[in-house]
Tab-separated table of C-alpha atoms and ligand atoms in Angstrom:
chain	number	residue	atom	x	y	z
A	1	MET	CA	0.018	-0.030	0.007
A	2	LYS	CA	2.819	2.370	-0.169
A	3	ILE	CA	1.636	4.869	-2.604
A	4	SER	CA	4.309	6.957	-3.865
A	5	PHE	CA	3.470	10.582	-4.347
A	6	CYS	CA	6.694	12.292	-5.210
A	7	ILE	CA	5.743	15.523	-6.404
A	8	ALA	CA	8.836	17.005	-4.920
A	9	LEU	CA	12.344	16.106	-5.454
A	10	LEU	CA	12.925	13.562	-8.012
A	11	ALA	CA	15.938	12.447	-6.123
A	12	THR	CA	14.024	11.585	-3.021
A	13	THR	CA	11.621	9.470	-4.806
A	14	ALA	CA	9.223	7.125	-3.892
A	15	THR	CA	10.363	5.091	-1.091
A	16	LEU	CA	8.949	6.616	1.665
A	17	LEU	CA	5.813	7.819	0.731
A	18	ASN	CA	4.033	4.732	1.503
A	19	ALA	CA	5.640	2.034	3.210
A	20	ALA	CA	3.417	-0.799	4.131
A	21	PRO	CA	3.942	-3.703	1.807
A	22	THR	CA	0.759	-5.066	0.333
A	23	GLU	CA	-0.274	-6.390	-3.019
A	24	LYS	CA	-2.129	-3.212	-3.895
A	25	THR	CA	-0.122	-1.031	-6.058
A	26	GLN	CA	-0.644	2.452	-7.179
A	27	THR	CA	2.010	4.608	-8.752
A	28	PHE	CA	1.981	8.361	-9.157
A	29	PRO	CA	4.118	10.128	-11.686
A	30	LEU	CA	7.348	11.593	-10.420
A	31	VAL	CA	7.897	15.212	-11.205
A	32	SER	CA	10.979	17.085	-10.026
A	33	ASN	CA	10.454	20.097	-7.885
A	34	PRO	CA	12.289	23.069	-9.283
A	35	LYS	CA	11.634	24.949	-6.035
A	36	PHE	CA	13.693	22.597	-3.976
A	37	LYS	CA	16.866	24.007	-2.605
A	38	PRO	CA	19.052	23.071	0.348
A	39	ASN	CA	18.623	25.465	3.169
A	40	ALA	CA	20.163	26.544	6.433
A	41	LYS	CA	17.601	24.721	8.562
A	42	TYR	CA	18.398	21.550	6.695
A	43	SER	CA	22.124	21.978	7.484
A	44	VAL	CA	21.350	22.630	11.117
A	45	ALA	CA	19.220	19.578	11.479
A	46	LYS	CA	21.766	17.525	9.698
A	47	ALA	CA	24.605	18.793	11.969
A	48	ARG	CA	22.478	18.157	14.996
A	49	ALA	CA	21.641	14.661	13.859
A	50	LYS	CA	25.356	14.110	13.432
A	51	TYR	CA	26.125	15.030	16.971
A	52	PHE	CA	22.986	13.851	18.608
A	53	LYS	CA	24.777	11.673	21.075
A	54	HIS	CA	26.315	14.736	22.546
A	55	LEU	CA	23.054	16.568	22.760
A	56	THR	CA	21.029	13.973	24.518
A	57	SER	CA	21.571	11.870	27.594
A	58	VAL	CA	19.765	8.721	27.413
A	59	SER	CA	20.197	5.664	29.492
A	60	SER	CA	19.726	7.465	32.789
A	61	SER	CA	16.306	8.712	31.746
A	62	GLY	CA	15.195	5.468	30.043
A	63	GLU	CA	14.463	7.347	26.777
A	64	GLY	CA	16.334	8.040	23.637
A	65	THR	CA	15.682	10.898	21.230
A	66	VAL	CA	16.411	10.909	17.509
A	67	PRO	CA	16.205	14.249	15.721
A	68	MET	CA	14.664	14.046	12.282
A	69	THR	CA	15.608	15.738	9.029
A	70	ASP	CA	12.585	17.010	7.138
A	71	ASP	CA	13.565	16.226	3.582
A	72	GLY	CA	12.208	17.773	0.409
A	73	SER	CA	9.633	20.087	2.041
A	74	ASP	CA	7.856	17.474	4.225
A	75	LEU	CA	8.246	14.773	1.663
A	76	GLU	CA	9.841	12.381	4.100
A	77	TYR	CA	11.534	12.489	7.496
A	78	TYR	CA	14.710	10.588	8.246
A	79	GLY	CA	16.897	10.133	11.267
A	80	GLU	CA	20.301	8.785	11.925
A	81	VAL	CA	20.717	5.319	13.410
A	82	SER	CA	24.042	3.726	14.366
A	83	ILE	CA	24.711	0.074	13.467
A	84	GLY	CA	27.476	-2.090	14.762
A	85	THR	CA	30.752	-1.553	16.719
A	86	PRO	CA	32.191	0.925	16.149
A	87	PRO	CA	28.999	2.625	15.105
A	88	GLN	CA	28.261	3.050	11.352
A	89	LYS	CA	25.784	5.928	10.985
A	90	LEU	CA	22.965	5.408	8.523
A	91	LYS	CA	20.179	7.701	7.476
A	92	LEU	CA	16.922	5.802	7.749
A	93	ASP	CA	13.384	6.711	6.769
A	94	PHE	CA	11.256	6.200	9.956
A	95	ASP	CA	8.081	4.480	8.915
A	96	THR	CA	5.220	3.348	11.144
A	97	GLY	CA	3.542	1.817	8.086
A	98	SER	CA	6.009	-1.081	7.751
A	99	SER	CA	8.129	-3.297	10.027
A	100	ASP	CA	11.448	-4.092	8.344
A	101	LEU	CA	14.804	-2.585	9.299
A	102	TRP	CA	16.882	-2.748	6.146
A	103	PHE	CA	19.647	-0.691	4.591
A	104	ALA	CA	22.276	-0.553	1.855
A	105	SER	CA	25.276	-2.685	2.599
A	106	THR	CA	28.628	-3.532	1.165
A	107	LEU	CA	27.026	-6.686	-0.181
A	108	CYS	CA	25.106	-4.460	-2.585
A	109	SER	CA	27.157	-3.744	-5.699
A	110	GLY	CA	24.318	-1.823	-7.303
A	111	CYS	CA	23.497	0.400	-4.347
A	112	SER	CA	24.152	3.983	-5.193
A	113	GLY	CA	27.494	5.778	-4.573
A	114	SER	CA	25.777	8.437	-2.491
A	115	GLN	CA	24.402	5.973	0.039
A	116	THR	CA	26.313	4.970	3.100
A	117	LYS	CA	26.675	1.177	3.031
A	118	TYR	CA	26.898	-0.810	6.226
A	119	ASP	CA	30.020	-2.940	6.159
A	120	PRO	CA	29.523	-6.077	8.325
A	121	THR	CA	33.283	-6.878	8.153
A	122	LYS	CA	33.990	-3.640	10.041
A	123	SER	CA	31.675	-4.464	13.009
A	124	SER	CA	32.985	-6.571	15.881
A	125	THR	CA	29.423	-7.221	17.104
A	126	TYR	CA	28.116	-8.453	13.721
A	127	LYS	CA	26.838	-11.911	13.541
A	128	LYS	CA	26.108	-13.683	10.276
A	129	GLU	CA	22.658	-15.180	9.954
A	130	GLY	CA	21.921	-15.324	6.176
A	131	LYS	CA	18.106	-15.644	6.039
A	132	PRO	CA	16.967	-14.225	2.760
A	133	TRP	CA	14.605	-11.297	2.789
A	134	SER	CA	12.696	-9.340	0.197
A	135	ILE	CA	10.256	-6.446	0.437
A	136	SER	CA	8.269	-4.583	-2.087
A	137	TYR	CA	6.247	-1.422	-1.447
A	138	GLY	CA	3.126	-0.318	-3.160
A	139	ASP	CA	4.869	2.144	-5.245
A	140	GLY	CA	6.883	-0.569	-6.971
A	141	SER	CA	10.060	0.038	-5.052
A	142	ASN	CA	11.787	-2.906	-3.586
A	143	ALA	CA	14.860	-4.310	-1.973
A	144	LYS	CA	16.262	-7.728	-0.974
A	145	GLY	CA	19.256	-9.342	0.680
A	146	VAL	CA	20.185	-11.337	3.755
A	147	THR	CA	19.721	-10.961	7.492
A	148	GLY	CA	22.339	-10.605	10.090
A	149	LEU	CA	22.439	-9.555	13.790
A	150	ASP	CA	24.161	-6.579	15.184
A	151	THR	CA	23.896	-3.870	17.779
A	152	VAL	CA	21.523	-1.078	16.746
A	153	ASN	CA	21.777	2.237	18.549
A	154	LEU	CA	18.518	4.218	18.567
A	155	GLY	CA	18.811	7.672	20.176
A	156	GLY	CA	21.712	6.549	22.319
A	157	ILE	CA	20.247	3.281	23.486
A	158	ASP	CA	22.027	0.065	22.339
A	159	ILE	CA	19.821	-2.803	21.253
A	160	LYS	CA	22.091	-5.803	21.206
A	161	GLY	CA	21.561	-8.707	18.769
A	162	GLN	CA	18.945	-6.866	16.669
A	163	ARG	CA	18.088	-8.566	13.466
A	164	ILE	CA	19.125	-6.371	10.573
A	165	GLU	CA	18.344	-6.789	6.874
A	166	LEU	CA	21.400	-6.110	4.672
A	167	ALA	CA	20.456	-5.096	1.100
A	168	GLU	CA	22.162	-6.988	-1.721
A	169	SER	CA	20.049	-5.108	-4.270
A	170	GLU	CA	17.533	-2.297	-4.211
A	171	SER	CA	15.339	-0.535	-6.813
A	172	ASP	CA	16.010	2.691	-8.447
A	173	GLN	CA	13.804	4.752	-6.088
A	174	PHE	CA	16.035	3.881	-3.176
A	175	GLN	CA	19.177	4.599	-5.130
A	176	LYS	CA	17.931	8.098	-5.928
A	177	GLY	CA	16.670	8.696	-2.424
A	178	ALA	CA	18.145	10.705	0.361
A	179	THR	CA	18.238	7.777	2.778
A	180	ASP	CA	20.232	4.569	3.176
A	181	GLY	CA	17.303	2.410	4.127
A	182	LEU	CA	14.125	2.180	6.292
A	183	LEU	CA	13.384	1.753	10.000
A	184	GLY	CA	10.015	0.027	10.172
A	185	LEU	CA	8.115	1.044	13.243
A	186	GLY	CA	4.957	-1.005	12.671
A	187	PHE	CA	4.146	-4.219	14.441
A	188	SER	CA	6.529	-7.155	14.384
A	189	SER	CA	3.740	-9.387	12.874
A	190	ILE	CA	4.308	-7.841	9.378
A	191	SER	CA	8.061	-8.113	9.301
A	192	THR	CA	8.891	-9.893	6.123
A	193	VAL	CA	11.304	-12.338	8.012
A	194	SER	CA	9.062	-14.176	10.266
A	195	GLY	CA	9.915	-14.277	13.923
A	196	THR	CA	11.714	-10.926	13.756
A	197	LYS	CA	11.323	-8.521	16.665
A	198	THR	CA	11.425	-4.882	15.594
A	199	PRO	CA	13.775	-2.569	17.427
A	200	VAL	CA	10.762	-1.052	19.192
A	201	ASP	CA	9.692	-4.462	20.450
A	202	ASN	CA	13.242	-5.187	21.550
A	203	LEU	CA	13.472	-1.800	23.369
A	204	ILE	CA	10.382	-2.743	25.322
A	205	GLU	CA	11.022	-6.419	25.928
A	206	GLN	CA	14.606	-5.916	26.973
A	207	GLY	CA	13.530	-3.186	29.377
A	208	LEU	CA	15.747	-0.598	27.701
A	209	ILE	CA	13.185	2.169	27.850
A	210	SER	CA	11.228	3.168	30.948
A	211	ASN	CA	7.883	3.653	29.224
A	212	PRO	CA	6.722	1.313	26.370
A	213	VAL	CA	5.845	4.094	23.939
A	214	PHE	CA	7.369	6.400	21.384
A	215	GLY	CA	6.466	10.017	20.835
A	216	VAL	CA	6.630	11.624	17.418
A	217	PHE	CA	6.863	15.159	16.331
A	218	LEU	CA	7.183	15.973	12.628
A	219	GLY	CA	8.149	19.573	11.704
A	220	LYS	CA	7.012	21.619	8.756
A	221	ALA	CA	9.485	23.009	6.173
A	222	SER	CA	7.420	26.215	6.287
A	223	LYS	CA	8.383	26.580	9.957
A	224	SER	CA	11.737	25.249	11.117
A	225	GLY	CA	11.477	21.794	9.590
A	226	GLY	CA	13.005	18.941	11.520
A	227	GLY	CA	11.156	16.558	13.800
A	228	GLU	CA	11.876	14.227	16.614
A	229	TYR	CA	11.190	10.703	17.738
A	230	ILE	CA	11.498	9.923	21.460
A	231	PHE	CA	11.673	6.235	22.268
A	232	GLY	CA	10.462	5.664	25.807
A	233	GLY	CA	8.918	9.075	26.260
A	234	ILE	CA	6.990	12.100	25.199
A	235	ASN	CA	8.137	15.683	24.695
A	236	LYS	CA	5.566	17.555	26.727
A	237	SER	CA	6.924	20.953	25.647
A	238	LYS	CA	5.706	20.260	22.133
A	239	VAL	CA	2.161	19.561	23.318
A	240	SER	CA	-0.723	21.792	24.127
A	241	GLY	CA	-3.709	20.444	26.072
A	242	ASP	CA	-4.630	16.831	26.709
A	243	PHE	CA	-3.896	13.714	24.734
A	244	THR	CA	-6.780	11.961	23.149
A	245	LYS	CA	-6.429	8.184	23.380
A	246	VAL	CA	-7.462	6.247	20.270
A	247	PRO	CA	-7.801	2.441	20.180
A	248	VAL	CA	-5.731	0.709	17.532
A	249	ASP	CA	-6.635	-2.339	15.438
A	250	ASN	CA	-3.259	-4.011	14.825
A	251	SER	CA	-4.702	-7.168	13.159
A	252	GLN	CA	-3.020	-6.133	9.881
A	253	GLY	CA	0.246	-5.120	11.619
A	254	TRP	CA	-0.534	-1.471	11.360
A	255	TYR	CA	-1.693	1.376	13.604
A	256	GLN	CA	-5.170	1.338	12.258
A	257	ILE	CA	-7.813	3.666	13.875
A	258	GLU	CA	-11.296	4.909	13.322
A	259	VAL	CA	-11.937	8.521	12.312
A	260	ASP	CA	-15.384	9.563	13.335
A	261	GLY	CA	-15.789	11.979	10.444
A	262	GLY	CA	-15.107	15.691	10.187
A	263	SER	CA	-15.660	18.850	8.268
A	264	ALA	CA	-14.129	20.730	5.518
A	265	GLY	CA	-14.781	24.483	5.738
A	266	LYS	CA	-18.286	25.506	6.857
A	267	GLY	CA	-20.594	23.263	5.041
A	268	GLY	CA	-18.783	20.057	3.989
A	269	SER	CA	-19.287	17.181	6.402
A	270	ILE	CA	-17.272	14.099	6.042
A	271	ASP	CA	-18.256	10.504	6.741
A	272	LYS	CA	-16.444	8.239	9.188
A	273	PHE	CA	-13.613	6.046	7.872
A	274	SER	CA	-10.859	3.833	9.013
A	275	GLY	CA	-7.206	4.758	8.486
A	276	ILE	CA	-3.551	3.795	9.173
A	277	VAL	CA	-1.340	6.129	11.127
A	278	ASP	CA	1.665	6.147	8.839
A	279	THR	CA	4.588	8.417	9.267
A	280	GLY	CA	6.209	6.936	6.083
A	281	THR	CA	3.502	8.291	3.833
A	282	THR	CA	3.725	11.929	2.679
A	283	LEU	CA	0.095	12.766	2.033
A	284	LEU	CA	-3.282	12.253	3.577
A	285	LEU	CA	-4.801	9.498	1.392
A	286	LEU	CA	-8.530	9.094	1.999
A	287	THR	CA	-10.998	6.524	0.865
A	288	ASP	CA	-12.498	7.355	-2.503
A	289	ALA	CA	-15.787	8.430	-1.026
A	290	VAL	CA	-14.278	10.649	1.604
A	291	ALA	CA	-11.718	12.026	-0.836
A	292	LYS	CA	-14.637	13.041	-3.102
A	293	GLN	CA	-16.427	14.742	-0.099
A	294	VAL	CA	-13.323	16.721	0.775
A	295	GLY	CA	-12.572	17.489	-2.838
A	296	ASP	CA	-16.122	18.838	-3.359
A	297	ALA	CA	-15.882	21.022	-0.235
A	298	LEU	CA	-12.480	22.391	-1.245
A	299	GLN	CA	-13.354	22.863	-4.930
A	300	ALA	CA	-10.590	20.415	-5.752
A	301	THR	CA	-10.743	18.127	-8.753
A	302	ASP	CA	-9.951	14.485	-8.990
A	303	ASN	CA	-7.090	13.866	-11.440
A	304	GLY	CA	-8.132	10.261	-11.764
A	305	ASP	CA	-4.797	8.976	-10.550
A	306	GLY	CA	-5.338	9.349	-6.860
A	307	THR	CA	-4.238	12.959	-6.790
A	308	TYR	CA	-6.435	16.085	-6.669
A	309	SER	CA	-5.831	19.507	-8.017
A	310	ILE	CA	-6.798	22.342	-5.671
A	311	PRO	CA	-7.076	26.080	-6.238
A	312	CYS	CA	-3.711	27.620	-5.203
A	313	ASP	CA	-5.499	30.183	-3.138
A	314	SER	CA	-7.627	27.742	-1.289
A	315	ALA	CA	-8.214	28.848	2.319
A	316	THR	CA	-10.397	26.039	3.584
A	317	ASP	CA	-9.253	23.974	6.542
A	318	LEU	CA	-10.000	20.326	7.084
A	319	THR	CA	-10.979	19.082	10.525
A	320	LEU	CA	-10.991	15.370	11.450
A	321	THR	CA	-12.804	14.135	14.528
A	322	ILE	CA	-11.113	11.299	16.250
A	323	ALA	CA	-12.266	9.656	19.475
A	324	GLY	CA	-14.339	12.812	20.044
A	325	ALA	CA	-11.584	15.364	19.649
A	326	ASP	CA	-11.118	17.675	16.657
A	327	PHE	CA	-7.799	17.958	14.799
A	328	THR	CA	-7.483	20.575	12.119
A	329	ILE	CA	-5.257	20.511	9.079
A	330	PRO	CA	-4.817	24.222	7.982
A	331	ALA	CA	-5.552	25.143	4.425
A	332	ALA	CA	-1.854	25.739	3.745
A	333	ASP	CA	-1.043	22.034	4.329
A	334	LEU	CA	-3.861	20.935	2.051
A	335	ILE	CA	-1.901	22.566	-0.874
A	336	TYR	CA	0.969	20.194	-1.255
A	337	ASP	CA	2.819	21.593	-4.251
A	338	LYS	CA	2.462	23.784	-7.319
A	339	SER	CA	2.404	22.078	-10.610
A	340	GLY	CA	2.405	24.492	-13.482
A	341	SER	CA	-0.383	26.974	-12.928
A	342	SER	CA	-2.449	24.726	-10.640
A	343	CYS	CA	-1.719	23.142	-7.218
A	344	ILE	CA	-1.663	19.567	-6.139
A	345	ALA	CA	-3.634	18.932	-2.974
A	346	GLY	CA	-2.131	17.511	0.151
A	347	PHE	CA	-4.877	14.856	0.167
A	348	GLY	CA	-5.733	12.259	-2.349
A	349	SER	CA	-7.523	8.944	-2.523
A	350	SER	CA	-5.838	5.721	-1.400
A	351	GLY	CA	-7.796	3.550	-3.838
A	352	MET	CA	-8.445	1.210	-0.985
A	353	ASP	CA	-11.215	0.824	1.619
A	354	PHE	CA	-9.041	2.397	4.270
A	355	ALA	CA	-7.283	5.734	4.475
A	356	ILE	CA	-3.656	6.465	5.122
A	357	LEU	CA	-3.165	9.210	7.666
A	358	GLY	CA	0.247	10.376	6.429
A	359	ASP	CA	2.454	13.328	7.220
A	360	VAL	CA	-0.033	16.018	6.013
A	361	PHE	CA	-2.104	15.028	8.982
A	362	LEU	CA	0.690	13.907	11.387
A	363	LYS	CA	2.690	17.145	11.147
A	364	ASN	CA	-0.297	18.936	12.718
A	365	VAL	CA	-0.389	16.824	15.876
A	366	TYR	CA	1.945	15.188	18.435
A	367	THR	CA	1.458	11.445	18.257
A	368	VAL	CA	2.272	8.873	20.881
A	369	PHE	CA	2.489	5.270	19.736
A	370	ALA	CA	1.752	2.700	22.450
A	371	PRO	CA	2.128	-0.706	20.768
A	372	GLN	CA	1.413	-2.713	23.842
A	373	VAL	CA	-2.051	-1.374	24.491
A	374	PRO	CA	-2.334	-1.006	21.478
A	375	GLU	CA	-3.313	2.635	20.982
A	376	VAL	CA	-2.166	5.967	19.674
A	377	GLN	CA	-2.627	9.207	21.408
A	378	PHE	CA	-2.941	12.579	19.648
A	379	ALA	CA	-2.522	16.076	21.044
A	380	LYS	CA	-2.498	19.483	19.479
A	381	LEU	CA	0.873	21.042	19.087
A	382	ALA	CA	2.135	23.781	21.394
B	401	LIG	C1	11.455	18.930	23.368
B	401	LIG	O1	10.991	20.094	22.707
B	401	LIG	C2	11.634	21.226	23.056
B	401	LIG	C3	10.834	22.437	22.479
B	401	LIG	O2	10.591	22.258	21.117
B	401	LIG	C4	13.049	21.180	22.560
B	401	LIG	O3	13.736	22.378	22.891
B	401	LIG	C5	13.731	19.994	23.250
B	401	LIG	O4	14.944	19.805	22.814
B	401	LIG	C6	12.892	18.716	23.077
B	401	LIG	N1	13.358	17.696	23.987
B	401	LIG	C7	13.854	16.546	23.586
B	401	LIG	C8	14.240	15.557	24.610
B	401	LIG	O5	14.016	16.309	22.430
């Protein structure tokens, strides 16, 4: 179900947009974004990510923070994860819509020159395992290789003996991307290598974090970009008001929740729907019927390929009601990108009977993932 919607940045392509592997496939055309340019905020975030170990103290508090880089104007968010001993630092796309931890490795002759490749021969804690793995995402991107075991450091916390997936080959989308691989944060049940425990499960089961949750803040390029995942905790200073607890259906391995409905602007009311909380998807992808309701209310037109065009001066907000609380996506975030003289909407249709609550929604809330309940909690941002 990863539906790639890479309007921005040809280079950053598809990967990320939609991570959960399923048989449903939908591909959107890739168009490069002439407006993209590196900026100071990006550099600061990158530098901070590089030195994050010095910025955070972890084990004493039972939580670990990973700063995120907001890539390609909210196209994807990646963080640095260290693998092995001594640590090899990789940039991974953090994705709650899938559950595999994989990355480019020296076993991959075709992996792009710009990617950092994990070298198992340089890690004293690497253990060979050799189970084959293969993953394909809904956008047609894919990767495969063999498994191994090594220490994975997430925000300063060492997870020993974590199963890792070393790529021996990967599709074009990943070679052109800004990241070296993915960190799947969904439930272990959908890991493509059966019996694998995700890093989050290991953090919890090995008692490495004091609270069995992770808190997610995703920034906006229009503000200061960035973002932050806290494993084992929540950043209260990013939150305003109370958290709303939302039950999760994890029977498909995803954080699937019910949205009670909502409203677009003054008149447009929206039916209830079910959706996956997916940090690895860029847009808000609704069911066809709800996308049509939102499209009508916002005077947006269906392009027939899952995308909508929206008037570039649209000033209508979208409010989703979840577990009785209202969460608003401001009009500015419903205009994702300019394409010629028209604008591409930040919402689209998933083409499936469930929605994907991607970053267009998630960058407007603080989200706590509590896999053991299972539930998510949303709060408005400070
Ligand atoms: C929490 O958020 C505040 C305010 O944005 C920030 O200054 C601080 O570094 C964050 N704390 C952690 C642990 O990331």
